[in-house]
C-alpha positions as semicolon CSV with decimal commas, in nm:
position;residue;x (nm);y (nm);z (nm)
1;M;0,325;0,747;-0,818
2;D;0,351;0,452;-1,053
3;F;0,368;0,156;-0,836
4;S;0,365;-0,110;-1,138
5;T;0,742;-0,154;-1,059
6;I;0,676;-0,337;-0,745
7;Q;0,371;-0,509;-0,868
8;P;0,608;-0,864;-0,939
9;L;0,694;-0,819;-0,534
10;L;0,341;-0,843;-0,448
11;P;0,147;-1,134;-0,392
12;T;-0,159;-1,016;-0,657
13;G;-0,161;-0,683;-0,856
14;D;-0,503;-0,676;-0,705
15;V;-0,406;-0,452;-0,444
16;L;-0,262;-0,198;-0,665
17;P;-0,577;0,030;-0,665
18;L;-0,627;0,021;-0,289
19;I;-0,244;0,154;-0,248
20;E;-0,293;0,408;-0,513
21;A;-0,608;0,544;-0,341
22;W;-0,438;0,548;0,007
23;T;-0,105;0,739;-0,149
24;A;-0,257;0,950;-0,387
25;P;-0,254;1,278;-0,134
26;Y;0,095;1,216;-0,085
27;D;0,438;1,296;-0,237
28;F;0,700;1,058;-0,147
29;D;0,978;0,867;-0,282
30;L;0,983;0,461;-0,269
31;K;1,325;0,275;-0,316
32;I;1,375;-0,080;-0,308
33;T;1,709;-0,134;-0,113
34;R;1,952;-0,427;-0,103
35;P;1,878;-0,673;0,206
36;R;1,922;-0,547;0,541
37;K;1,935;-0,808;0,836
38;S;1,821;-0,532;1,132
39;K;1,509;-0,428;0,938
40;L;1,270;-0,490;0,643
41;G;1,137;-0,191;0,556
42;D;1,164;0,170;0,693
43;F;1,004;0,557;0,671
44;R;1,187;0,866;0,692
45;P;1,016;1,193;0,748
46;P;1,138;1,470;0,502
47;K;1,447;1,655;0,548
48;P;1,440;2,057;0,461
49;G;1,410;2,048;0,052
50;K;1,346;1,675;0,037
51;R;1,030;1,460;0,030
52;S;0,930;1,154;0,270
53;S;1,080;0,821;0,166
54;I;0,966;0,456;0,228
55;T;1,235;0,206;0,178
56;M;1,180;-0,159;0,149
57;N;1,394;-0,464;0,119
58;E;1,445;-0,648;-0,211
59;D;1,439;-0,973;-0,067
60;L;1,130;-0,988;0,120
61;G;0,866;-1,291;0,009
62;P;0,553;-1,097;-0,133
63;Y;0,327;-1,129;0,206
64;Q;0,625;-1,004;0,411
65;F;0,661;-0,713;0,115
66;L;0,301;-0,631;0,129
67;T;0,206;-0,626;0,523
68;T;0,544;-0,445;0,584
69;F;0,506;-0,205;0,315
70;V;0,123;-0,084;0,449
71;H;0,305;-0,092;0,818
72;E;0,542;0,165;0,660
73;L;0,246;0,349;0,502
74;A;0,106;0,422;0,781
75;H;0,405;0,596;0,914
76;L;0,361;0,808;0,617
77;I;0,005;0,897;0,628
78;T;0,031;0,943;1,001
79;W;0,353;1,209;0,959
80;E;0,122;1,378;0,684
81;K;-0,163;1,408;0,896
82;Y;-0,001;1,484;1,263
83;G;0,370;1,528;1,199
84;H;0,565;1,565;1,534
85;R;0,237;1,568;1,722
86;A;0,216;1,173;1,713
87;A;0,497;0,912;1,840
88;P;0,604;0,715;1,590
89;H;0,394;0,405;1,694
90;G;0,145;0,579;1,901
91;K;-0,214;0,588;1,918
92;E;-0,252;0,753;1,582
93;W;-0,028;0,519;1,413
94;K;-0,205;0,200;1,530
95;Q;-0,544;0,356;1,457
96;C;-0,411;0,425;1,085
97;F;-0,233;0,090;1,039
98;G;-0,556;-0,069;1,188
99;A;-0,783;0,060;0,949
100;L;-0,501;0,017;0,639
101;L;-0,518;-0,331;0,723
102;I;-0,930;-0,375;0,753
103;S;-0,937;-0,254;0,415
104;L;-0,666;-0,491;0,266
105;A;-0,849;-0,770;0,420
106;E;-1,141;-0,704;0,176
107;V;-0,969;-0,605;-0,148
108;H;-0,866;-0,986;-0,236
109;P;-0,991;-1,317;-0,169
110;W;-0,669;-1,391;0,050
111;P;-0,582;-1,719;0,196
112;E;-0,804;-1,725;0,495
113;V;-0,503;-1,767;0,754
114;Y;-0,373;-1,434;0,601
115;K;-0,669;-1,276;0,624
116;K;-0,750;-1,378;0,987
117;A;-0,389;-1,287;1,076
118;I;-0,398;-0,929;0,931
119;L;-0,724;-0,860;1,085
120;E;-0,611;-0,983;1,458
121;H;-0,310;-0,806;1,387
122;A;-0,550;-0,457;1,319
123;T;-0,697;-0,472;1,665
124;R;-0,341;-0,437;1,847
125;P;-0,071;-0,300;1,586
126;K;0,272;-0,393;1,690
127;S;0,597;-0,161;1,615
128;A;0,691;-0,432;1,413
129;V;0,523;-0,659;1,199
130;G;0,768;-0,967;1,347
131;G;0,682;-0,823;1,693
132;D;0,353;-1,055;1,620
133;P;0,495;-1,376;1,626
134;G;0,143;-1,538;1,475
135;L;0,166;-1,293;1,175
136;Q;0,511;-1,346;1,129
137;S;0,501;-1,709;1,120
138;I;0,212;-1,678;0,861
139;L;0,377;-1,475;0,629
140;L;0,677;-1,694;0,667
141;Q;0,457;-2,006;0,534
142;L;0,303;-1,808;0,290
143;D;0,584;-1,704;0,118
144;G;0,769;-2,045;0,149
145;K;1,032;-1,939;0,388
146;D;0,969;-2,174;0,680
147;D;1,321;-2,237;0,736
148;E;1,416;-1,891;0,817
149;V;1,523;-1,800;1,185
150;L;1,440;-1,475;1,333
151;L;1,597;-1,331;1,678
152;Q;1,246;-1,368;1,811
153;D;1,257;-1,780;1,756
154;L;1,528;-1,799;2,000
155;A;1,506;-1,847;2,386
156;P;1,717;-1,666;2,627
157;G;2,042;-1,827;2,641
158;D;2,051;-1,937;2,310
159;E;2,353;-1,831;2,095
160;F;2,373;-1,718;1,735
161;N;2,564;-1,555;1,476
162;F;2,460;-1,184;1,336
163;K;2,698;-0,998;1,108
164;T;3,002;-1,237;1,123
165;R;2,976;-1,188;1,541
166;R;2,870;-1,420;1,807
167;F;2,605;-1,336;2,064
168;R;2,393;-1,512;2,319
169;Y;2,000;-1,377;2,378
170;Q;1,975;-1,228;2,727
171;K;1,627;-1,109;2,736
172;C;1,339;-0,948;2,485
173;H;1,245;-0,584;2,540
174;R;0,908;-0,549;2,349
175;T;1,042;-0,508;1,934
176;R;1,396;-0,569;2,052
177;A;1,631;-0,818;2,226
178;L;1,923;-0,744;2,498
179;V;2,198;-0,983;2,357
180;L;2,557;-1,006;2,456
181;D;2,857;-0,995;2,216
182;L;3,069;-1,275;2,341
183;G;3,360;-1,133;2,146
184;N;3,421;-0,805;2,332
185;K;3,150;-0,872;2,629
186;R;2,925;-0,586;2,516
187;L;2,552;-0,589;2,583
188;Y;2,365;-0,426;2,231
189;T;2,007;-0,449;2,137
190;I;1,897;-0,592;1,826
191;P;1,533;-0,605;1,631
192;L;1,360;-0,939;1,699
193;V;1,284;-0,932;1,332
194;A;1,650;-0,976;1,264
195;R;1,760;-1,284;1,057
196;I;2,008;-1,483;1,245
197;D;2,208;-1,800;1,208
198;P;2,185;-2,055;1,550
199;A;2,493;-2,128;1,683
200;D;2,605;-2,499;1,591
């Protein structure tokens, strides 16, 4: 696969040989998509007659793009090795993602804060990059997006707008938040990494 098309989306082209080495044994589609508020990237196992696919949001900053892409690559590699025998964010995936992050840390002279953050994340990978507030804040800082507000930045009781609707944050469930739709009074869960607009 030719990864030169994603080079402009990465912090440095130095990582391309590493990405090519990781993915050489596998056949999959990589798609850059329009921004999605509820996810940064996604891995889908193959359907009959089709290949596995990874989708990545086009509006991510370079460090967020790279880190999320490695997260999704870990899903691809874990799927190829174990198929349905491995849980989506089970121990096999955690071991794979952790190993990829350790390799990534050594391939380029990264800013020390980024290298430290991904090495710490490698010891206890989360099911979403945004599930690690320390890493997420470093990514937003390095990408110059400190002003973005994620659902995980709010506290229970805070109100916010998401996809033209008004919600109240109820409580956190690992990688998602339980929220109350103030319009229809129904409860929903939304990923903690969702970008939201705080209520005025």
